[in-house]
PDB file of C-alpha atoms in Angstrom:
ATOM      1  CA  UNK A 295      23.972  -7.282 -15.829  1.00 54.00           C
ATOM      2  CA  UNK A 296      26.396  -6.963 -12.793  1.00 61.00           C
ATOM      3  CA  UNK A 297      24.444  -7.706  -9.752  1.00 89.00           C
ATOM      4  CA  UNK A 298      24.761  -6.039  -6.545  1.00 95.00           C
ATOM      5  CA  UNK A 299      25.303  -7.165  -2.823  1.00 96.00           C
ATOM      6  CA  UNK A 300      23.418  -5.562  -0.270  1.00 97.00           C
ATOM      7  CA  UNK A 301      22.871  -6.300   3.422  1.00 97.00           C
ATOM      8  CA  UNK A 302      18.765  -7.025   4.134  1.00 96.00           C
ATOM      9  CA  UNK A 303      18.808  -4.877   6.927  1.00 97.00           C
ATOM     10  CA  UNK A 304      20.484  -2.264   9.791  1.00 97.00           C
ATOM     11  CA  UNK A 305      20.231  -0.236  12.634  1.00 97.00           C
ATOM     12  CA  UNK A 306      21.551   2.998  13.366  1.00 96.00           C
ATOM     13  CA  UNK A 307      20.874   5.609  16.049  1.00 96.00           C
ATOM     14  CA  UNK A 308      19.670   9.103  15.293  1.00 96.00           C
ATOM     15  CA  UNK A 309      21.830  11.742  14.994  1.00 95.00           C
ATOM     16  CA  UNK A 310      24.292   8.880  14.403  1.00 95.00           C
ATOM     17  CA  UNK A 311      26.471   8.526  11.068  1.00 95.00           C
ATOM     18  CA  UNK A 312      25.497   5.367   8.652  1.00 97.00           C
ATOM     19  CA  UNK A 313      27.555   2.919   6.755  1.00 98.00           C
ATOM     20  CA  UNK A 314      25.938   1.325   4.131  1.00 98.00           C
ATOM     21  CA  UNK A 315      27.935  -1.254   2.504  1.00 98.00           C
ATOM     22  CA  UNK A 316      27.426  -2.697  -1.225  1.00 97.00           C
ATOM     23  CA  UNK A 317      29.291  -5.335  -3.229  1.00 97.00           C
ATOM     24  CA  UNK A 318      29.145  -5.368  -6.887  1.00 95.00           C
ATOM     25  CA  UNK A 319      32.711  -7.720  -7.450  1.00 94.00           C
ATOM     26  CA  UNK A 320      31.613  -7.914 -11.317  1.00 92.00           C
ATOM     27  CA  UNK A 321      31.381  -4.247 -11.663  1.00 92.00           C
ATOM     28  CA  UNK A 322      32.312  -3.149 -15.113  1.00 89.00           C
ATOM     29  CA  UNK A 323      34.691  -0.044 -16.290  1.00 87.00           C
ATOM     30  CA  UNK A 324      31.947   1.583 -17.683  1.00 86.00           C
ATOM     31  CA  UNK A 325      29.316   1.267 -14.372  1.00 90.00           C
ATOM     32  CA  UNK A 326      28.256   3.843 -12.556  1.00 92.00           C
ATOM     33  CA  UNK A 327      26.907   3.333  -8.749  1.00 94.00           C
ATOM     34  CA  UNK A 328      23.683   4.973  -7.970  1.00 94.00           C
ATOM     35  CA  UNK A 329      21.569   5.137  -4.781  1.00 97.00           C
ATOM     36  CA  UNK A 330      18.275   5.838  -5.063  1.00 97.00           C
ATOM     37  CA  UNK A 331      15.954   4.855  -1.754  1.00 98.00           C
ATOM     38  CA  UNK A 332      12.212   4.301  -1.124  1.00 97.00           C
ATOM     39  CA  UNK A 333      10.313   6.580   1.995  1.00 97.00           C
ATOM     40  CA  UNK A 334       7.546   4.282   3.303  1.00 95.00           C
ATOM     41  CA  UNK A 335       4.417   4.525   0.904  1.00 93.00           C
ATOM     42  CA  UNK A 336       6.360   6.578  -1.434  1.00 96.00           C
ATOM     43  CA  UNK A 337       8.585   6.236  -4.892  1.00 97.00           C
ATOM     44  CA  UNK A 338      12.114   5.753  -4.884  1.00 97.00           C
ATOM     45  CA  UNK A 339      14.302   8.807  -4.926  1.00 97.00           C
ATOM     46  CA  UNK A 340      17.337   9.458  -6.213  1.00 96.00           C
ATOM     47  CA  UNK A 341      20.376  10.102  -3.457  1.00 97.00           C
ATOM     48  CA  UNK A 342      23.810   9.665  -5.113  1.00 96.00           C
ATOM     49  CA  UNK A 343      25.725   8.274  -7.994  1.00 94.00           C
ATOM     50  CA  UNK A 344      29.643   8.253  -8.139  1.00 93.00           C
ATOM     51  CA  UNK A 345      31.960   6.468 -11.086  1.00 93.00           C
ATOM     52  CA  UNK A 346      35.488   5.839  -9.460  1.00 92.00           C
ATOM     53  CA  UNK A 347      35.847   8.986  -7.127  1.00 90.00           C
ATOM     54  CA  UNK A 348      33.945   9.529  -3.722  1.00 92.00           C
ATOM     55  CA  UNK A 349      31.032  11.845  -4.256  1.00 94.00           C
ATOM     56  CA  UNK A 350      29.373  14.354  -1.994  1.00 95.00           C
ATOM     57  CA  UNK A 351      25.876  15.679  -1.955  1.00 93.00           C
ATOM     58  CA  UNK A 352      23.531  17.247   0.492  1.00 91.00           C
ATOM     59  CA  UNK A 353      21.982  13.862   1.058  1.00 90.00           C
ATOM     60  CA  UNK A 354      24.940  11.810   1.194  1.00 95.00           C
ATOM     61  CA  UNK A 355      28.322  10.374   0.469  1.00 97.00           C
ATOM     62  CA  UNK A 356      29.317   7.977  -1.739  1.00 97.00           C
ATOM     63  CA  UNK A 357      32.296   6.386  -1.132  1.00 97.00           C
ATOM     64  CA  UNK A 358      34.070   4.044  -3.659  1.00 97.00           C
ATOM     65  CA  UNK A 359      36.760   1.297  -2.905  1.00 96.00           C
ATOM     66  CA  UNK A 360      39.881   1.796  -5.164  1.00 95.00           C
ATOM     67  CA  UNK A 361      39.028  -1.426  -6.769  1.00 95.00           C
ATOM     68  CA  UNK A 362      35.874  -0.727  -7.792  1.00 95.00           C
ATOM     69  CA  UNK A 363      34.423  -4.118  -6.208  1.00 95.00           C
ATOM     70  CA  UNK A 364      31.961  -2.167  -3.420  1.00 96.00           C
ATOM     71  CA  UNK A 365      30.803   0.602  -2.354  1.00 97.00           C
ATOM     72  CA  UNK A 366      29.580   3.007   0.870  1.00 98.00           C
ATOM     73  CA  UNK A 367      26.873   5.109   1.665  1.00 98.00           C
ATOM     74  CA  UNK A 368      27.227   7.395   3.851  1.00 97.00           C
ATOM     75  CA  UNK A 369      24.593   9.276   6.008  1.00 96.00           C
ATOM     76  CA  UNK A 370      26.555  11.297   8.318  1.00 93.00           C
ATOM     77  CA  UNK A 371      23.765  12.088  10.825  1.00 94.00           C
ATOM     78  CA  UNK A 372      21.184   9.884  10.119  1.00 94.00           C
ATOM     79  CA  UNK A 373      17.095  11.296  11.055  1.00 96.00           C
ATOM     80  CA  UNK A 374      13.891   9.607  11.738  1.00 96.00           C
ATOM     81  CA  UNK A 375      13.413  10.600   8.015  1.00 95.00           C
ATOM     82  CA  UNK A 376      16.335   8.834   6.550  1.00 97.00           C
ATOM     83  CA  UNK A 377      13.997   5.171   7.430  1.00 97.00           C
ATOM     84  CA  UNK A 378      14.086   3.789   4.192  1.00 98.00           C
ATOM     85  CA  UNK A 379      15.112   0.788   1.929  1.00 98.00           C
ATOM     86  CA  UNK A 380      18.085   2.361   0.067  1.00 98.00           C
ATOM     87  CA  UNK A 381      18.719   0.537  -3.439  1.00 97.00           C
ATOM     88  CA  UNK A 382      22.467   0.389  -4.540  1.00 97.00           C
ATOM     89  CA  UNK A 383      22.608  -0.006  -8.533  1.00 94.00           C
ATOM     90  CA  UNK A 384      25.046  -0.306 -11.520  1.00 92.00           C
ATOM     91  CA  UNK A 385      23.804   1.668 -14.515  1.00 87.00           C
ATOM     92  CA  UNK A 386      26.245   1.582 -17.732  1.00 83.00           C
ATOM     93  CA  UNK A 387      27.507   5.188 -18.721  1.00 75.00           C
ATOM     94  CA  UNK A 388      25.980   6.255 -22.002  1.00 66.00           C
ATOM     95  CA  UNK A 389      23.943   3.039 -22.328  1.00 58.00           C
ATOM     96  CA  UNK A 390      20.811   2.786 -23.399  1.00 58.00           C
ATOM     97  CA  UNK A 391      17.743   3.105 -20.770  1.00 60.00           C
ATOM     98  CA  UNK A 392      17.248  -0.345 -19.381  1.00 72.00           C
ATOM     99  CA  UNK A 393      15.473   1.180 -16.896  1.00 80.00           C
ATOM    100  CA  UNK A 394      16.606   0.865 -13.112  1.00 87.00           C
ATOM    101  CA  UNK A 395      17.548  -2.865 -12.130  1.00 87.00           C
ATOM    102  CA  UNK A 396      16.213  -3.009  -8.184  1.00 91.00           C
ATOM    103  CA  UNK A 397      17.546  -5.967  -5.893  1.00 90.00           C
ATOM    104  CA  UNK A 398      16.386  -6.143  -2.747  1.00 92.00           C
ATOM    105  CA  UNK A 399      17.891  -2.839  -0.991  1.00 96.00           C
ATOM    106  CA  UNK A 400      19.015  -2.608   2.212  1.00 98.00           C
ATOM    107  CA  UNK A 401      16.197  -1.715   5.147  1.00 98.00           C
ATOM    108  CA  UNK A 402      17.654   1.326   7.333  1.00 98.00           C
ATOM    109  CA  UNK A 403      15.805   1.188  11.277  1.00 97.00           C
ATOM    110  CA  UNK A 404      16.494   4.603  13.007  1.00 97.00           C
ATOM    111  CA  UNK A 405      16.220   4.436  16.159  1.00 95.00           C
ATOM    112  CA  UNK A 406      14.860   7.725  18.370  1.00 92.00           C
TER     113      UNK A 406
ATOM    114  CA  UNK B 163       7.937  21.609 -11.251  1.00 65.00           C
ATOM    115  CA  UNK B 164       4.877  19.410  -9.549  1.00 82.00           C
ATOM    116  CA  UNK B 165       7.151  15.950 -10.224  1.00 95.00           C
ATOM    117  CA  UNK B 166       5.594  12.746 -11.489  1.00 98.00           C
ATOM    118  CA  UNK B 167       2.281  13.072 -11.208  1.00 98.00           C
ATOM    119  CA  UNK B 168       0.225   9.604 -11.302  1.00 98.00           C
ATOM    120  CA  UNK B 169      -3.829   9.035 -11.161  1.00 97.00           C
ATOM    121  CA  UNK B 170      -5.615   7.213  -9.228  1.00 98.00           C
ATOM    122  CA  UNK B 171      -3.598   7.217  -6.319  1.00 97.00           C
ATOM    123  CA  UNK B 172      -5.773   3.984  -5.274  1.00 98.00           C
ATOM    124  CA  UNK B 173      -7.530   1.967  -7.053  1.00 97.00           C
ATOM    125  CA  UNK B 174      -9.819  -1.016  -6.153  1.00 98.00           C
ATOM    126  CA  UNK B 175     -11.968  -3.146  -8.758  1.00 97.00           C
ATOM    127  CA  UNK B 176     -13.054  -6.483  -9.044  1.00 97.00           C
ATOM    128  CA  UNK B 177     -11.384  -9.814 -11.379  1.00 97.00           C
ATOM    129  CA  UNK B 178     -12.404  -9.232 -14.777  1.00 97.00           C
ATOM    130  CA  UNK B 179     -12.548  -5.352 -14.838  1.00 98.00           C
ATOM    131  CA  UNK B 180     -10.465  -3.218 -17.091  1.00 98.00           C
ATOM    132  CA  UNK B 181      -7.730  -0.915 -14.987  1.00 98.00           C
ATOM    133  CA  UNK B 182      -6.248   2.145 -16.421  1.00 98.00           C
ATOM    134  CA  UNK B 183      -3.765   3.814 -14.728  1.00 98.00           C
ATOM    135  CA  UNK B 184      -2.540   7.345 -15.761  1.00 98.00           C
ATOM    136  CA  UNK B 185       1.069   9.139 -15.477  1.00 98.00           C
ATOM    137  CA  UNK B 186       2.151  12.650 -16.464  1.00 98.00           C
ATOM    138  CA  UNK B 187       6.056  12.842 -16.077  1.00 98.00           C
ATOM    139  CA  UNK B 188       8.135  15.770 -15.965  1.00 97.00           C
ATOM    140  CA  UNK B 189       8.082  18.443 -18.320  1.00 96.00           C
ATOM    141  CA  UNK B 190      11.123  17.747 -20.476  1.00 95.00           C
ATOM    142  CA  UNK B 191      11.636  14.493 -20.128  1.00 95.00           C
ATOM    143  CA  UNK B 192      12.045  12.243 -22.806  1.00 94.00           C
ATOM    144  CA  UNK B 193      11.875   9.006 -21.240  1.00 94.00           C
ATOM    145  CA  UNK B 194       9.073   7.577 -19.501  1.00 96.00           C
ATOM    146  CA  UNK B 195       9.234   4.200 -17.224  1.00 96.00           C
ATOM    147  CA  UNK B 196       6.510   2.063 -15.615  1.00 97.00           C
ATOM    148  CA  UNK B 197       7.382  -0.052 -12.755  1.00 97.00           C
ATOM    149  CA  UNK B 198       5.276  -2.237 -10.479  1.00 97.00           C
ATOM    150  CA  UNK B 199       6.187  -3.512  -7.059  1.00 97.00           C
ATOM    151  CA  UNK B 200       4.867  -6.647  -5.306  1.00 96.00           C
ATOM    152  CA  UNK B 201       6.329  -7.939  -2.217  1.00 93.00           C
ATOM    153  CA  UNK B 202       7.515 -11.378  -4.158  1.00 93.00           C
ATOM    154  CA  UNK B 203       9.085  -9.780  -7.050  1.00 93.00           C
ATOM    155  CA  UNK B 204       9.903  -6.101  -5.376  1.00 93.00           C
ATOM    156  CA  UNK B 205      10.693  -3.246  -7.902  1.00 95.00           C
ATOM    157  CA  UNK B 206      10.009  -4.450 -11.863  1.00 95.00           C
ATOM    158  CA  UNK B 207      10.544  -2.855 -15.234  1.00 95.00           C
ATOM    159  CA  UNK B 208       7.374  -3.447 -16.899  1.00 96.00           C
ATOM    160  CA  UNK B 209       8.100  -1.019 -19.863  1.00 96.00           C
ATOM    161  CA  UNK B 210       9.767   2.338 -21.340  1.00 95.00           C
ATOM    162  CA  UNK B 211       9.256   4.943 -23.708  1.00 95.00           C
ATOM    163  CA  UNK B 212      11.758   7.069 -25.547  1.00 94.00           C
ATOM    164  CA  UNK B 213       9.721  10.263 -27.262  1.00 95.00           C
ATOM    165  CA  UNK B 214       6.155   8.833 -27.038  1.00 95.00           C
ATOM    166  CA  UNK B 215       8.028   5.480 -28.491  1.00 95.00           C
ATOM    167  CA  UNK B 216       7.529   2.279 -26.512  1.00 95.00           C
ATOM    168  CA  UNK B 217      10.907   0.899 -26.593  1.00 93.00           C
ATOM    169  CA  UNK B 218      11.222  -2.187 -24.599  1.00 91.00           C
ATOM    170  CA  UNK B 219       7.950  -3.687 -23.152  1.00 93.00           C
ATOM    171  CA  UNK B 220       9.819  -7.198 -22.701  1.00 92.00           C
ATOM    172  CA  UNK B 221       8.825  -6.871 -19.095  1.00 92.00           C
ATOM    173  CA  UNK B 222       5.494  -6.634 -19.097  1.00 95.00           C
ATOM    174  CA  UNK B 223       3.461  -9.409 -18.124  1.00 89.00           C
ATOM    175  CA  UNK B 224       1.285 -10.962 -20.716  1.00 86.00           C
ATOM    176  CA  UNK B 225      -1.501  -9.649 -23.079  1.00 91.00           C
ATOM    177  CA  UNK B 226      -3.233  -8.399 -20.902  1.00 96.00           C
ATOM    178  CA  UNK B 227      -1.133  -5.799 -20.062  1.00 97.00           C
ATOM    179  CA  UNK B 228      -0.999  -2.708 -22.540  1.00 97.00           C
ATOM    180  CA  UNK B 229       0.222   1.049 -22.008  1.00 98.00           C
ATOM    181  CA  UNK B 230       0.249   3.831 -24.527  1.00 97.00           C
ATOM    182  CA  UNK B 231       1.991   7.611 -24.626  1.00 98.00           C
ATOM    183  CA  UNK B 232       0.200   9.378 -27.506  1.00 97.00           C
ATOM    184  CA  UNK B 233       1.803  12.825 -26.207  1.00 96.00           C
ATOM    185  CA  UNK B 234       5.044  14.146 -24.234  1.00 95.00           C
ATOM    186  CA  UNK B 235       2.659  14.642 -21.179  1.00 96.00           C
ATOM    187  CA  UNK B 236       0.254  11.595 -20.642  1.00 96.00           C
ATOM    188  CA  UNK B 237       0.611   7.972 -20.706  1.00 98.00           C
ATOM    189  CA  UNK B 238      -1.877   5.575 -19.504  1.00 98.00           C
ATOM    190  CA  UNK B 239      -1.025   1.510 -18.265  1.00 98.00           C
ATOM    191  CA  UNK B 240      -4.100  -0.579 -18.662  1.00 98.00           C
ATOM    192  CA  UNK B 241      -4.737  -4.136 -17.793  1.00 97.00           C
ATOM    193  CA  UNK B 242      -7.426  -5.644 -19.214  1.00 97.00           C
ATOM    194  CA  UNK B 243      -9.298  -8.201 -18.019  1.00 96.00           C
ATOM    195  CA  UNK B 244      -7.879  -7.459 -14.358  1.00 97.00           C
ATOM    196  CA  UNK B 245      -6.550 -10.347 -11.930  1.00 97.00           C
ATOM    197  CA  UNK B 246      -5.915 -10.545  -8.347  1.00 97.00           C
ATOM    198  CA  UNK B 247      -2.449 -11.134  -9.123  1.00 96.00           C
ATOM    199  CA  UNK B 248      -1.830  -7.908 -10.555  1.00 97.00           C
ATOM    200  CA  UNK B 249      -2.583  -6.240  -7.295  1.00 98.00           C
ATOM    201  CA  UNK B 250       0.749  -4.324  -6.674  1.00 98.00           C
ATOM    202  CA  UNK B 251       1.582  -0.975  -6.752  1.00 98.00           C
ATOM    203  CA  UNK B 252       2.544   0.818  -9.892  1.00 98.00           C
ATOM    204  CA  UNK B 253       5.165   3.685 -10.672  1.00 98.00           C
ATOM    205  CA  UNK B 254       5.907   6.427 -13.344  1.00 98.00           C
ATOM    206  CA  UNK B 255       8.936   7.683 -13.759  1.00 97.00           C
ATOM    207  CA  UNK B 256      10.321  10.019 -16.314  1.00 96.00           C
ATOM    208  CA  UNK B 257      14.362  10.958 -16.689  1.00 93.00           C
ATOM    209  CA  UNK B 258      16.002  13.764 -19.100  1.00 91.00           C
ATOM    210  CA  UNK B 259      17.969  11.324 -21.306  1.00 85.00           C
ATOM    211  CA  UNK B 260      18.665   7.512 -20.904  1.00 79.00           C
ATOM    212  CA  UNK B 261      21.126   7.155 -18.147  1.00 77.00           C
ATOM    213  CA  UNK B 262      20.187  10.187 -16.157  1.00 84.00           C
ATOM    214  CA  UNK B 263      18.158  10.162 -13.067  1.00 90.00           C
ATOM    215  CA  UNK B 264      15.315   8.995 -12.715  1.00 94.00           C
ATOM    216  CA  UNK B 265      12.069  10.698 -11.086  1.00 96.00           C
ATOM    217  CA  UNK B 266       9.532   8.667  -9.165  1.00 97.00           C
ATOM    218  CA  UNK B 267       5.583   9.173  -9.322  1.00 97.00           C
ATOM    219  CA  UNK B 268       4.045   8.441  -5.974  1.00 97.00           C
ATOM    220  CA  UNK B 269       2.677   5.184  -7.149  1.00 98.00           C
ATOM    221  CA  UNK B 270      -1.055   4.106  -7.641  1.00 98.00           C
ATOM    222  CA  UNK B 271      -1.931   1.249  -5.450  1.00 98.00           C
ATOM    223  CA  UNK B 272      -3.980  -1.387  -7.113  1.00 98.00           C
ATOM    224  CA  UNK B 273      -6.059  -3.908  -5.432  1.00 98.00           C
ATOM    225  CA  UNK B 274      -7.845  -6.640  -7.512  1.00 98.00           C
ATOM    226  CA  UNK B 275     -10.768  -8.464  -5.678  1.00 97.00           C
TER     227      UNK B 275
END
């Protein structure tokens, strides 16, 4: 499976945006890019997935380098709330349920 | 919709002791996932279901590890005989087809003594 690149951990600033990068430089043509991320003591949700075009949700935005070789989420005013280990991962499109591959995620410190 | 909705929410028992853990995923659904996290080996498929149909289980443990769906709105994850080591905490989730998303239980926190 292509793996994914994600930093361990950042900082932000409430009511600040939030860039957080991924690399996935083996990407396939057929890969999607989901978010999900993980409150503390809860599940992981579901925040975005995008194939080759930047997506927008209420949550977030996902942006996508032309290349396909990484990847941005974006939080444009980050909250206390958004404190979470967000999980950036390649699904194939209309494969078979592998189930959700989980690296390490990226930890996301809001500061007041 | 209530979500994922896992029981116990905690669970402690001592080595040697059976465990089952219970999930009811979303009305709808047709696939059904358990996960467990540990702080070692973070976020791990330990098995799906497609249509009450276990279809991969390669990630579960060993033997002592079994989970069942005998309906569209219950499955159950037991380990039996129980080890410290399987002290984690374990999620449900259920998605409307196989590469759709996927919704989260709140986990059931086990702790083996």
């Amino acid at each position: 499976d292509a793996k994914t690149t994600q930093p361990n951990s950042m900082e932000s600033n409430e009511e600040e945006p939030v860039h957080l990068p991924c690399n996935h430089s083996t990407i396939s043509g057929t890969d999607y890019i989901h978010w999900y991320r993980q409150l503390p003591s809860q599940g992981p949700e579901y925040v975005i997935h995008g194939l080759t075009s930047n997506v927008n949700n209420r949550m977030a935005s996902l942006a996508i380098a032309e290349d396909r070789k990484s990847s941005t989420l974006i939080l444009h005013r980050a909250t206390l709330r958004d404190a979470a280990v967000y999980y950036c991962i390649l699904r194939p499109w209309g494969g078979g349920a592998d189930g959700l591959t989980f690296g390490k995620g990226t930890h996301l410190i809001i500061q007041p | 919709d209530a979500g994922v909705i896992q029981s116990p929410r905690h669970e402690v028992t001592e080595m040697g002791q059976e465990v089952t853990l219970r999930c009811k995923p979303i009305s709808g659904h047709d696939y059904l996932f358990w996960y467990r996290q540990t702080m070692m080996r973070g976020l791990e498929l330990l098995i799906y279901f497609n249509n009450n149909v276990p279809i991969d289980d390669s990630g579960m443990p060993e033997d002592r590890f079994s989970a069942k769906m005998p309906n569209a709105s219950f499955s159950t994850l037991k380990i039996q005989p129980s080890e410290p080591r399987d002290s984690a905490v374990y999620f449900c989730a259920s998605s409307f087809g196989p590469s759709n998303t996927q919704y989260f239980g709140p986990g059931t926190r086990l702790t083996v003594l």
